[in-house]
Coordinates of C-alpha atoms in Angstrom, one line a residue:
M63 CA -18.1 -57.8 -0.1
S64 CA -16.0 -60.3 -1.5
N65 CA -12.8 -61.5 0.2
S66 CA -10.5 -59.9 -2.3
R67 CA -12.1 -56.5 -1.9
K68 CA -12.5 -57.3 1.9
N69 CA -8.6 -57.6 2.1
L70 CA -7.8 -54.8 -0.5
V71 CA -9.9 -52.5 1.8
L72 CA -8.2 -53.8 5.0
S73 CA -4.7 -53.3 3.3
L74 CA -5.5 -49.8 2.7
L75 CA -6.4 -49.4 6.4
I76 CA -3.2 -51.1 7.5
V77 CA -0.9 -48.9 5.2
C78 CA -2.5 -45.9 6.7
I79 CA -2.0 -46.9 10.2
F80 CA 1.7 -48.0 9.5
E81 CA 2.3 -44.3 8.5
H82 CA 1.5 -43.4 12.1
G83 CA -1.7 -41.3 11.1
T84 CA -5.3 -41.4 11.4
T85 CA -7.9 -42.5 8.6
E86 CA -10.7 -40.6 7.4
A87 CA -12.9 -41.2 4.3
F88 CA -14.1 -38.3 2.3
V89 CA -16.9 -38.8 -0.3
S90 CA -16.7 -35.7 -2.5
P91 CA -20.2 -34.0 -3.2
N92 CA -20.6 -34.9 -6.3
R93 CA -20.1 -38.9 -5.4
I94 CA -17.3 -39.3 -8.2
S95 CA -14.7 -40.9 -5.7
T96 CA -13.8 -41.4 -2.2
V97 CA -10.4 -40.6 -0.8
I98 CA -8.6 -42.1 2.1
R99 CA -6.0 -40.1 3.2
T100 CA -3.5 -39.8 6.1
Q101 CA -3.4 -37.1 8.6
H102 CA 0.1 -36.5 10.0
K103 CA 0.7 -35.0 12.8
N104 CA 3.2 -32.6 11.8
N105 CA 2.6 -32.7 8.1
Q106 CA -0.4 -31.2 6.1
L107 CA -1.3 -33.2 2.9
P108 CA -2.6 -32.2 -0.2
L109 CA -6.1 -33.9 -1.2
Y110 CA -6.5 -35.0 -4.4
A111 CA -10.1 -36.2 -6.0
M112 CA -10.4 -37.8 -9.2
N113 CA -12.3 -36.5 -11.6
E114 CA -14.8 -38.3 -13.9
N115 CA -12.1 -39.5 -16.3
G116 CA -10.2 -41.1 -13.6
G117 CA -7.3 -38.6 -13.8
N118 CA -6.1 -36.5 -10.6
E119 CA -7.3 -33.1 -9.7
Q120 CA -6.6 -31.1 -6.9
R121 CA -9.0 -30.5 -4.8
A122 CA -6.8 -28.7 -2.2
F123 CA -6.9 -28.8 1.4
G124 CA -3.4 -28.1 3.0
D125 CA -0.1 -27.8 1.5
M126 CA -0.3 -27.9 -2.4
S127 CA 3.3 -27.7 -2.7
P128 CA 4.5 -30.0 -5.5
Q129 CA 7.2 -31.4 -3.3
K130 CA 4.6 -33.7 -1.6
S131 CA 4.9 -37.4 -2.4
S132 CA 2.2 -39.1 -3.9
R133 CA 2.7 -41.9 -1.7
D134 CA 0.8 -40.0 1.1
I135 CA -2.3 -40.0 -1.1
I136 CA -4.2 -43.1 -1.0
T137 CA -7.0 -42.8 -4.0
V138 CA -9.7 -45.6 -4.1
R139 CA -11.8 -45.6 -7.4
S140 CA -15.6 -45.0 -7.1
S141 CA -16.2 -49.2 -6.9
L142 CA -15.5 -49.0 -3.5
V143 CA -17.9 -46.1 -2.7
E144 CA -20.7 -48.2 -1.8
E145 CA -18.5 -50.5 0.4
T146 CA -17.2 -47.6 2.5
D147 CA -20.4 -45.7 2.9
S148 CA -21.7 -47.9 5.8
V149 CA -18.5 -47.6 7.5
V150 CA -18.6 -43.9 7.1
E151 CA -22.1 -43.4 8.2
E152 CA -21.6 -45.7 11.3
E153 CA -18.7 -43.6 12.4
E154 CA -20.8 -40.2 12.2
S155 CA -23.5 -41.3 13.9
T156 CA -21.4 -42.6 16.6
N157 CA -19.5 -39.3 16.3
T158 CA -22.8 -37.5 16.7
D159 CA -24.1 -39.5 19.6
I160 CA -20.8 -38.7 21.6
L161 CA -20.8 -35.0 20.5
L162 CA -24.5 -34.9 22.0
K163 CA -23.8 -36.0 25.0
Q164 CA -20.5 -33.9 25.5
T165 CA -22.9 -30.8 24.7
D166 CA -25.3 -32.1 27.7
Q167 CA -22.7 -32.5 29.9
M168 CA -21.0 -28.7 29.2
G169 CA -24.7 -27.6 30.2
R170 CA -25.5 -25.6 27.1
N171 CA -29.3 -24.8 26.5
P172 CA -30.5 -26.2 23.3
L173 CA -33.3 -24.1 23.2
L174 CA -30.9 -21.2 23.2
D175 CA -28.7 -22.8 20.6
K176 CA -32.1 -23.5 18.6
L177 CA -32.6 -19.8 18.9
I178 CA -29.6 -18.1 18.3
G179 CA -28.5 -20.8 15.6
K180 CA -25.7 -23.7 16.5
F181 CA -23.7 -24.5 13.0
D182 CA -23.5 -28.5 12.7
D183 CA -19.5 -29.0 12.4
S184 CA -20.2 -32.3 11.2
R185 CA -21.2 -30.7 7.8
L186 CA -17.8 -29.7 7.3
A187 CA -16.1 -31.3 4.5
F188 CA -13.0 -31.7 6.7
P189 CA -12.6 -31.4 10.3
E190 CA -9.1 -29.4 9.8
I191 CA -11.3 -26.2 8.5
G192 CA -13.1 -26.2 11.6
T193 CA -10.0 -26.7 13.9
K194 CA -8.3 -24.3 11.4
E195 CA -5.3 -26.7 11.3
V196 CA -5.7 -26.0 7.4
S197 CA -6.2 -22.4 6.6
R198 CA -7.0 -22.3 3.0
N199 CA -9.3 -24.3 0.5
F200 CA -7.3 -24.5 -2.4
S201 CA -4.0 -23.4 -3.9
N202 CA -3.6 -20.8 -7.0
L203 CA -1.1 -22.7 -8.9
S204 CA 1.2 -21.4 -12.1
Y205 CA 3.5 -23.4 -14.0
K206 CA 7.0 -22.3 -14.8
K207 CA 10.2 -24.0 -16.3
N208 CA 13.2 -24.0 -13.7
E209 CA 16.9 -23.5 -14.9
N210 CA 16.7 -27.2 -15.8
K211 CA 14.0 -26.5 -18.1
V212 CA 12.0 -28.5 -16.0
T213 CA 8.0 -27.5 -15.3
Q214 CA 7.6 -26.9 -11.6
A215 CA 4.2 -25.8 -10.0
M216 CA 4.3 -22.6 -8.0
R217 CA 1.6 -21.2 -5.5
N218 CA 0.6 -18.0 -6.3
E219 CA -0.5 -16.7 -2.7
G220 CA -2.8 -13.9 -2.9
S221 CA -2.1 -10.4 -1.0
V222 CA -4.3 -9.5 1.4
V223 CA -3.1 -5.5 1.2
G224 CA -3.8 -6.2 -2.5
A225 CA -7.2 -7.4 -2.3
A226 CA -8.2 -4.6 0.4
A227 CA -7.0 -2.5 -2.2
L228 CA -9.6 -3.6 -4.5
I229 CA -12.3 -3.4 -2.1
S230 CA -11.5 0.1 -1.2
G231 CA -11.3 1.1 -5.1
C232 CA -14.9 -0.3 -5.7
C233 CA -16.3 1.9 -2.5
I234 CA -14.8 5.1 -4.1
G235 CA -17.4 6.0 -6.5
A236 CA -21.0 8.1 -7.2
G237 CA -21.8 7.4 -3.7
I238 CA -18.9 9.4 -2.0
L239 CA -20.0 12.6 -4.4
A240 CA -23.6 12.2 -3.5
L241 CA -22.7 12.0 0.3
P242 CA -22.6 15.7 1.5
T243 CA -26.3 16.2 -0.3
A244 CA -27.5 13.1 1.4
T245 CA -25.7 14.1 5.3
A246 CA -26.2 17.9 5.2
P247 CA -29.9 18.5 6.6
S248 CA -29.1 16.0 9.6
G249 CA -25.4 17.5 10.2
F250 CA -21.9 16.0 10.5
L251 CA -22.5 13.9 14.1
P252 CA -25.5 12.0 13.0
S253 CA -24.7 11.3 9.4
S254 CA -21.4 9.9 10.6
A255 CA -23.2 7.8 12.9
A256 CA -25.1 6.6 10.2
L257 CA -21.8 5.8 7.9
G258 CA -20.8 3.8 11.0
I259 CA -23.9 1.7 11.1
A260 CA -23.8 1.4 7.0
W261 CA -20.0 0.2 7.6
L262 CA -20.8 -2.4 9.7
Y263 CA -23.8 -4.3 8.0
M264 CA -22.0 -3.7 4.7
T265 CA -19.2 -5.4 5.9
I266 CA -21.4 -8.3 7.4
S267 CA -23.3 -8.8 4.5
G268 CA -19.7 -8.8 2.4
L269 CA -18.5 -11.5 4.8
L270 CA -21.9 -13.7 4.3
I271 CA -21.6 -13.6 0.5
A272 CA -17.9 -14.7 1.0
E273 CA -19.2 -17.9 2.8
L274 CA -21.6 -18.5 0.3
C275 CA -18.9 -18.0 -2.3
I276 CA -16.6 -20.7 -0.5
N277 CA -19.2 -23.0 -0.1
R278 CA -20.4 -23.1 -4.0
M279 CA -16.8 -23.4 -4.9
G280 CA -16.6 -26.5 -2.7
Q281 CA -19.6 -27.9 -4.0
T282 CA -18.8 -27.4 -7.8
G283 CA -15.0 -27.6 -7.7
R284 CA -14.6 -24.6 -9.9
L285 CA -14.0 -21.0 -9.2
G286 CA -15.1 -17.9 -11.1
V287 CA -18.6 -18.0 -9.1
G288 CA -20.5 -14.8 -9.3
L289 CA -23.6 -13.1 -7.6
L290 CA -26.0 -14.0 -10.0
E291 CA -24.9 -17.8 -9.5
L292 CA -25.5 -17.6 -6.1
Y293 CA -29.1 -15.9 -6.3
K294 CA -29.9 -18.9 -8.8
T295 CA -28.5 -21.8 -6.8
N296 CA -29.6 -20.4 -3.4
L297 CA -33.0 -19.1 -3.4
S298 CA -36.3 -20.2 -5.1
N299 CA -37.4 -19.2 -8.2
T300 CA -39.0 -16.1 -7.4
L301 CA -36.4 -14.7 -5.0
S302 CA -33.9 -15.6 -7.4
T303 CA -35.8 -13.4 -10.1
V304 CA -36.0 -10.3 -7.8
G305 CA -32.2 -10.6 -7.1
I306 CA -31.4 -10.7 -10.6
A307 CA -34.0 -7.5 -11.1
A308 CA -32.4 -6.0 -8.3
Y309 CA -29.0 -6.2 -9.2
L310 CA -29.9 -5.1 -12.9
F311 CA -31.7 -2.1 -11.3
L312 CA -29.2 -1.1 -9.3
H313 CA -26.5 -1.3 -12.1
Y314 CA -28.5 0.8 -14.1
A315 CA -29.3 3.3 -11.7
V316 CA -26.0 3.8 -10.7
M317 CA -24.9 4.1 -14.4
T318 CA -27.6 6.7 -15.1
A319 CA -26.1 9.0 -12.1
Y320 CA -22.6 8.2 -13.5
V321 CA -23.3 9.6 -16.9
S322 CA -25.6 12.7 -15.5
K323 CA -22.9 13.7 -13.0
G324 CA -19.7 13.0 -15.6
S325 CA -21.7 14.8 -18.5
E326 CA -22.1 17.8 -16.1
N327 CA -18.7 18.1 -15.2
L328 CA -17.6 17.4 -18.5
A329 CA -19.5 20.1 -19.8
T330 CA -18.3 22.6 -17.0
F331 CA -14.9 21.9 -18.5
L332 CA -15.8 22.6 -21.9
N333 CA -17.2 25.7 -21.0
S334 CA -13.7 26.7 -19.2
V335 CA -11.8 26.3 -22.6
G336 CA -14.2 28.2 -24.7
L337 CA -16.3 25.2 -26.4
N338 CA -19.5 26.7 -25.3
S339 CA -20.9 25.6 -28.8
I340 CA -20.9 22.0 -27.8
T341 CA -22.9 22.2 -24.5
S342 CA -25.4 24.2 -26.0
V343 CA -26.7 21.3 -27.7
H344 CA -28.8 19.6 -25.8
G345 CA -27.6 16.0 -24.7
L346 CA -24.1 16.2 -26.7
D347 CA -22.4 16.5 -23.7
Q348 CA -23.9 13.2 -22.2
L349 CA -23.2 11.5 -25.7
L350 CA -19.6 12.6 -25.4
F351 CA -19.2 11.2 -22.2
V352 CA -20.7 7.7 -23.0
S353 CA -19.3 7.3 -26.3
A354 CA -15.5 8.3 -24.9
L355 CA -15.6 5.9 -22.2
G356 CA -17.6 3.3 -24.0
S357 CA -15.4 3.1 -27.2
L358 CA -12.7 2.9 -24.8
V359 CA -13.8 -0.6 -23.5
Y360 CA -15.0 -1.7 -26.6
F361 CA -11.9 -1.2 -28.9
S362 CA -9.3 -1.7 -26.1
Q363 CA -7.8 -4.8 -24.9
Q364 CA -8.6 -5.2 -21.2
K365 CA -5.0 -5.0 -20.2
T366 CA -5.1 -1.5 -21.8
V367 CA -8.0 -0.6 -19.9
E368 CA -6.6 -1.7 -16.6
N369 CA -3.5 0.3 -17.4
V370 CA -5.6 3.3 -18.1
N371 CA -7.5 2.7 -14.7
N372 CA -4.6 2.6 -12.8
V373 CA -3.4 5.8 -13.8
L374 CA -6.5 7.4 -13.3
V375 CA -6.9 6.1 -9.8
I376 CA -3.5 7.3 -9.0
G377 CA -5.1 10.9 -10.1
V378 CA -8.0 10.0 -7.5
I379 CA -5.9 9.6 -4.7
A380 CA -3.5 12.6 -5.4
S381 CA -6.8 14.6 -6.0
F382 CA -8.4 13.7 -2.7
L383 CA -5.1 14.1 -0.5
T384 CA -5.1 17.8 -2.3
I385 CA -8.6 18.0 -0.7
L386 CA -7.6 16.8 2.6
G387 CA -4.5 19.6 2.3
I388 CA -6.3 22.6 1.3
G389 CA -9.7 21.9 2.7
A390 CA -8.6 21.0 6.1
G391 CA -7.3 24.5 7.0
T392 CA -10.3 25.8 5.9
T393 CA -12.8 23.7 7.8
D394 CA -14.7 25.2 10.5
V395 CA -14.7 22.4 13.2
P396 CA -16.6 24.2 16.1
A397 CA -19.6 24.8 14.2
L398 CA -19.4 21.1 12.4
L399 CA -19.9 19.9 15.8
N400 CA -21.8 22.3 17.2
P401 CA -25.3 20.6 18.7
V402 CA -27.5 23.4 16.8
N403 CA -26.3 22.1 13.6
Q404 CA -27.3 18.3 14.3
H405 CA -30.8 17.1 13.4
P406 CA -30.5 13.5 14.2
E407 CA -34.5 13.1 13.4
L408 CA -33.4 13.8 9.2
V409 CA -30.8 11.1 9.3
V410 CA -33.0 8.3 8.1
D411 CA -33.0 10.0 4.6
A412 CA -29.3 9.7 4.4
F413 CA -29.1 5.8 5.1
P414 CA -29.8 5.1 1.4
I415 CA -26.8 6.8 0.1
C416 CA -24.6 5.7 3.0
F417 CA -25.3 2.2 2.4
L418 CA -24.9 2.6 -1.5
S419 CA -21.5 4.0 -0.8
M420 CA -20.3 1.0 0.6
V421 CA -20.9 -1.2 -2.1
Y422 CA -18.1 -3.4 -3.3
H423 CA -19.5 -6.6 -3.4
N424 CA -19.0 -7.4 -6.7
V425 CA -15.5 -8.1 -6.3
V426 CA -16.1 -10.5 -3.4
P427 CA -15.9 -13.7 -5.4
T428 CA -12.7 -12.3 -7.1
V429 CA -11.0 -11.6 -3.2
V430 CA -12.3 -15.2 -2.4
T431 CA -10.4 -16.8 -5.7
Q432 CA -7.3 -14.5 -5.1
L433 CA -6.9 -15.4 -0.9
E434 CA -7.6 -19.1 -1.9
G435 CA -10.7 -19.2 0.1
D436 CA -8.5 -18.6 3.5
R437 CA -11.3 -17.7 5.9
E438 CA -8.8 -15.5 8.2
K439 CA -7.2 -13.7 5.0
I440 CA -10.6 -12.7 3.4
T441 CA -12.0 -11.5 7.0
K442 CA -8.9 -9.4 7.2
A443 CA -9.1 -7.8 3.7
L444 CA -12.9 -7.4 3.8
I445 CA -12.7 -5.4 7.3
G446 CA -9.7 -3.7 6.4
G447 CA -11.0 -2.8 2.7
T448 CA -14.0 -1.2 4.0
T449 CA -12.7 0.4 7.0
V450 CA -10.5 2.7 4.9
P451 CA -13.1 4.3 2.6
F452 CA -15.1 4.5 5.8
L453 CA -12.4 6.7 7.3
M454 CA -12.3 8.6 3.8
F455 CA -15.9 9.1 3.7
L456 CA -16.1 10.7 7.3
A457 CA -13.2 13.1 6.2
W458 CA -14.4 14.1 2.9
N459 CA -17.7 14.8 4.1
G460 CA -16.4 16.9 7.4
I461 CA -14.4 18.9 5.0
I462 CA -16.9 19.6 2.4
L463 CA -20.0 20.3 5.3
G464 CA -17.2 22.1 7.1
N465 CA -16.7 24.5 4.4
I466 CA -20.0 25.5 3.5
I467 CA -21.6 25.4 7.3
N468 CA -21.9 29.4 7.8
E469 CA -23.2 30.0 4.2
P470 CA -26.8 30.7 4.4
G471 CA -29.0 28.2 2.8
A472 CA -25.7 25.9 1.8
L473 CA -27.2 23.0 4.2
D474 CA -30.9 23.0 2.8
S475 CA -32.6 19.4 1.9
G476 CA -31.8 18.9 -2.0
L477 CA -28.8 21.2 -2.1
D478 CA -25.5 20.0 -3.7
P479 CA -23.1 21.0 -1.1
I480 CA -20.2 20.3 -3.7
A481 CA -21.6 22.2 -6.6
F482 CA -22.2 25.4 -4.0
L483 CA -18.8 24.9 -2.8
Q484 CA -17.7 25.2 -6.6
S485 CA -19.6 28.0 -7.5
Q486 CA -19.1 30.1 -4.5
G487 CA -15.2 29.8 -4.9
I488 CA -15.2 28.6 -1.0
G489 CA -11.9 27.6 0.2
G490 CA -10.3 29.2 -2.9
E491 CA -9.9 28.4 -6.4
S492 CA -7.4 25.6 -5.9
L493 CA -10.0 23.6 -3.6
G494 CA -12.7 23.9 -6.1
V495 CA -10.3 22.6 -8.9
A496 CA -9.2 19.6 -6.7
V497 CA -12.7 18.7 -5.9
S498 CA -13.8 19.0 -9.3
T499 CA -10.8 16.4 -10.5
F500 CA -11.4 14.4 -7.6
S501 CA -15.4 14.0 -8.5
E502 CA -14.7 13.3 -12.7
L503 CA -11.7 11.0 -12.1
A504 CA -14.0 8.9 -9.5
I505 CA -16.8 8.7 -12.0
I506 CA -14.8 7.5 -14.6
T507 CA -12.9 4.8 -12.5
S508 CA -16.3 3.3 -11.2
F509 CA -18.1 3.8 -14.7
I510 CA -15.6 1.4 -16.2
G511 CA -16.0 -1.1 -13.6
F512 CA -19.7 -1.0 -14.0
I513 CA -19.5 -1.4 -17.6
Y514 CA -17.6 -4.9 -17.1
G515 CA -20.1 -5.9 -14.2
L516 CA -23.1 -5.4 -16.7
L517 CA -21.6 -7.0 -19.4
D518 CA -20.9 -10.0 -17.1
A519 CA -24.6 -9.9 -16.1
L520 CA -25.9 -9.5 -19.7
T521 CA -23.4 -12.4 -20.8
D522 CA -24.6 -14.6 -18.0
A523 CA -28.1 -14.0 -18.8
F524 CA -27.8 -14.8 -22.5
K525 CA -25.7 -17.8 -21.9
L526 CA -23.0 -16.6 -23.6
P527 CA -19.2 -16.5 -23.4
L528 CA -16.8 -13.6 -22.4
Q529 CA -14.6 -14.1 -25.2
G530 CA -14.1 -15.7 -28.3
E531 CA -16.2 -15.7 -31.9
L532 CA -19.8 -16.2 -30.4
F533 CA -19.2 -13.1 -27.9
E534 CA -17.7 -11.2 -30.9
K535 CA -20.8 -11.8 -32.9
Y536 CA -23.0 -10.3 -30.3
K537 CA -20.7 -7.7 -28.9
P538 CA -22.5 -4.8 -30.5
A539 CA -25.7 -5.8 -28.9
L540 CA -24.3 -6.5 -25.5
Y541 CA -22.5 -3.1 -25.2
A542 CA -25.7 -1.2 -26.5
G543 CA -27.8 -3.1 -23.6
V544 CA -25.0 -1.9 -21.5
L545 CA -24.8 1.7 -22.5
A546 CA -28.3 2.7 -24.1
P547 CA -30.3 2.7 -21.3
P548 CA -28.4 4.8 -18.8
L549 CA -27.7 7.1 -21.6
L550 CA -31.6 7.4 -22.5
F551 CA -32.5 8.0 -18.7
S552 CA -29.7 10.8 -18.4
L553 CA -31.2 12.4 -21.7
G554 CA -34.8 12.1 -20.1
N555 CA -33.8 14.0 -17.1
P556 CA -30.3 15.3 -16.6
D557 CA -30.5 16.3 -13.2
I558 CA -31.1 12.7 -12.0
F559 CA -27.9 12.0 -10.5
F560 CA -28.9 12.0 -6.8
D561 CA -32.4 10.4 -7.4
A562 CA -31.1 7.6 -9.3
L563 CA -28.4 7.0 -6.6
D564 CA -30.9 7.4 -4.0
Y565 CA -33.6 4.8 -5.3
G566 CA -30.6 2.6 -5.6
G567 CA -29.7 2.8 -2.4
A568 CA -32.8 2.1 -1.1
F569 CA -34.4 -0.7 -2.7
G570 CA -31.4 -2.1 -5.2
V571 CA -28.9 -2.2 -2.3
S572 CA -31.3 -3.4 0.4
T573 CA -32.7 -6.0 -1.5
L574 CA -29.4 -7.0 -2.8
F575 CA -26.9 -6.8 0.1
L576 CA -29.1 -6.6 3.0
V577 CA -32.0 -9.0 2.2
L578 CA -31.1 -12.0 0.1
P579 CA -27.4 -12.6 1.7
P580 CA -29.0 -13.4 5.1
I581 CA -31.7 -15.6 3.6
M582 CA -29.3 -17.7 1.6
V583 CA -26.8 -18.4 4.5
W584 CA -30.0 -19.0 7.1
K585 CA -31.1 -21.7 4.3
Q586 CA -27.6 -23.1 3.9
R587 CA -26.8 -23.1 7.6
Y588 CA -29.8 -23.9 9.5
D589 CA -32.3 -25.5 6.9
E590 CA -33.0 -29.2 8.5
E591 CA -33.5 -29.9 4.9
N592 CA -30.4 -28.7 3.6
T593 CA -27.4 -31.4 4.1
D594 CA -25.0 -30.2 1.6
T595 CA -21.2 -30.4 2.5
L596 CA -19.9 -27.2 3.3
T597 CA -16.3 -26.1 2.9
V598 CA -16.0 -23.2 5.6
P599 CA -17.6 -22.3 8.9
P600 CA -19.6 -19.3 9.6
M601 CA -17.8 -16.1 8.7
V602 CA -19.8 -14.0 10.9
P603 CA -20.6 -14.9 14.5
F604 CA -23.5 -14.8 16.7
G605 CA -25.6 -17.0 14.8
K606 CA -28.7 -15.9 13.7
V607 CA -28.6 -12.5 15.3
P608 CA -26.8 -10.7 12.4
L609 CA -29.1 -12.6 9.9
A610 CA -31.9 -11.0 11.3
S611 CA -30.6 -7.8 12.3
L612 CA -29.7 -7.4 8.3
W613 CA -33.3 -8.2 7.6
K614 CA -34.7 -5.6 10.3
A615 CA -32.5 -2.9 8.5
A616 CA -33.3 -3.9 5.1
G617 CA -36.9 -4.0 6.0
T618 CA -37.1 -0.4 7.8
L619 CA -35.0 1.0 5.0
I620 CA -37.4 -0.1 2.2
L621 CA -40.5 0.5 3.7
E622 CA -40.0 3.9 5.2
Q623 CA -38.2 5.0 2.0
G624 CA -41.2 3.6 -0.1
A625 CA -43.4 5.1 1.9
E626 CA -41.9 8.5 1.6
K627 CA -41.2 8.3 -2.0
L628 CA -44.7 7.3 -2.8
G629 CA -46.0 10.5 -0.6
L630 CA -47.7 8.2 2.0
F631 CA -46.4 10.3 4.9
D632 CA -47.3 13.9 3.1
F633 CA -50.7 12.3 2.6
F634 CA -51.5 11.2 6.2
K635 CA -49.7 14.4 7.5
H636 CA -52.0 16.0 5.6
L637 CA -55.4 14.2 6.3
F638 CA -54.8 14.1 10.2
V639 CA -53.1 17.1 10.9
E640 CA -53.8 19.7 8.2
K641 CA -57.6 18.7 8.1
G642 CA -57.6 18.5 11.8
W643 CA -58.8 14.6 11.9
L644 CA -56.8 14.5 15.3
S645 CA -58.2 17.3 16.8

C-alpha cells in the first residue's frame, strides 16, 4: 500500500474516533463500494452506498430524515475495497473466535444448536439490525416543496393497521364461501380446531415469505420483489418450475371457482328480476360475469378500479355484519356444541379449504415495502391481519352451521349449507338476502385481485412491462390468457366451485406456502455454502422446528388428499375388507 493511501485510511479512522464513535467497514453485497460510518451512541445515522456511477444512493439503515448532515457519512470509493478487505476479515475472524469462546462458557450444547438451528448473527449486514437499535431497513420517501419553494424529502411511514387490513381483505374470498361445505361433516368444534391450525401455519408461512423478501431487497437494493422472483432466486431450476406451476395452478383453480359461483349468483339474481331468458342459454351467465368484470379492469384506470373495489368492500363488511346480527339470534348453539354432532375423524377433509381460506401471501411483498422492512411492524401486521379473518371464519361457520344443524340431511357430505339455507328460507328472508349479497360481493372483490395477480405472473413469465407501449401491444393477449382458461373450465363444469377450491387447497396452497417457503428459508439460513449477506434475523423463532413442522403438515396433506382423490383408499378398502383379504 502506498504511503499516501495509508495516510488517507489513517486520517479517515482518526476522524471517526474524533467523532466519539466506533468505526465499521461495510462492503455492499454487490461489491460496489465500502462505507466507513460512525455509530453515535445517541444518534442513528443514515447509510448511503454509492451506485455504479459514483452517486449517492440511499440504502437506508436508521433515521433517513433529510436533516442529518452529510458530514456524518464517510464514503470511501471502490479503489479502497481491496485495502480494507483484509482488515475486515481479520476483525471478523477475531470476533468469531471470541463468540465461540463465549458460547462455550455459557454452556450451550453445540449438538442441540445444530439440530434446532442456530442463526449466525455475523451474516447480518449491520449489527444494529440484530440488536434492534435500528428498526427498519429503508425509508419510503416523497419529495414536496415547502412554503419557501424548497424541495424537501418527507418520509412516508406505512401504517400497521392499513397493512393488516390489506391482509384481512385478501383472506375474505372464495374460501369463506366453501368453508361450511367442507366443515359440516366434521362438526363445528373439530373444524374450528382445523381452522386454528391453518391460521397458525399460514401465519408462520407469511412471516417466512416476509423474511425472504427483506433479504432479497437487501441483496438487490430494490423494492418490488414478488413471489415468482423468490422461487427463481432461492430454489433450483426444478423446484422453481414446480413453484411457478403451482402458482399458476392455484390462481386458475381459484378463478375457475369464482366464475362458477359468481355466475350462479348472477343467474339467481337475473331470475329474480324476470330475466329467465338469459339464464336459459347455457354458459351465458358465465360469459356475462367474466365479461363485466374483465371489461372493468381492462378499460378502466387502476385508480378507478380501486375506488370501485373500495365501495364493494364496504358492502362486504355491511352484509357480513348483517349476517351476524340476524343469524346470531337464530343459531342453535347447544346443538352446535353437542358432542353427538362432532365427528373429528372426518376433519382431515376440511383442511384444504381451511388452508385456502387463509391465503394472503401475494400481498406480503407489498406489506414489506409499505412498512419499510421493519421486522416488528411486519410481524404485528401479519399476525393481526390473519387473526381478524380467522375470527370472522369462526363466526361465519358457527352461524351457517348453527342455523341448519337441525334440518335433516343438511350436514351431509357434499351438500352446500349456504345454498340449503337460502333455498329453505332458514333464518328468514333477510338472512338469505344478506348471505347472497355477501357471497357475490366477496367473489367480485377477490376476482378483481386475482386478475391483477395473474396479470403480474404472465408479464413476469414473458418478460413484459406492466405499462407502456409494449404492454399495450400484448394487452389483449395477456387478458385473454388470464380470463379465458377459467371461463372455459367453468363452462365445461358449472358445478366445479367446491372441487376447484378443494384441489387448489390440497395441492396449490400446500406446495406454494407450506413446502417451498421453509425450503428457501432453510437454504438461506442454514446452508453452509450460502454466505450471502442478510438484512433481517429470523422472523419465526425456534429455528428449524417450525420449518420441519410445515413440511410435515404439507406432506401429510398432499399424500392423504392425493390418495383419496385417486381413489386409493376406496380401492384398498374394497380389496382388503369387502373381498375379505383380511379375514
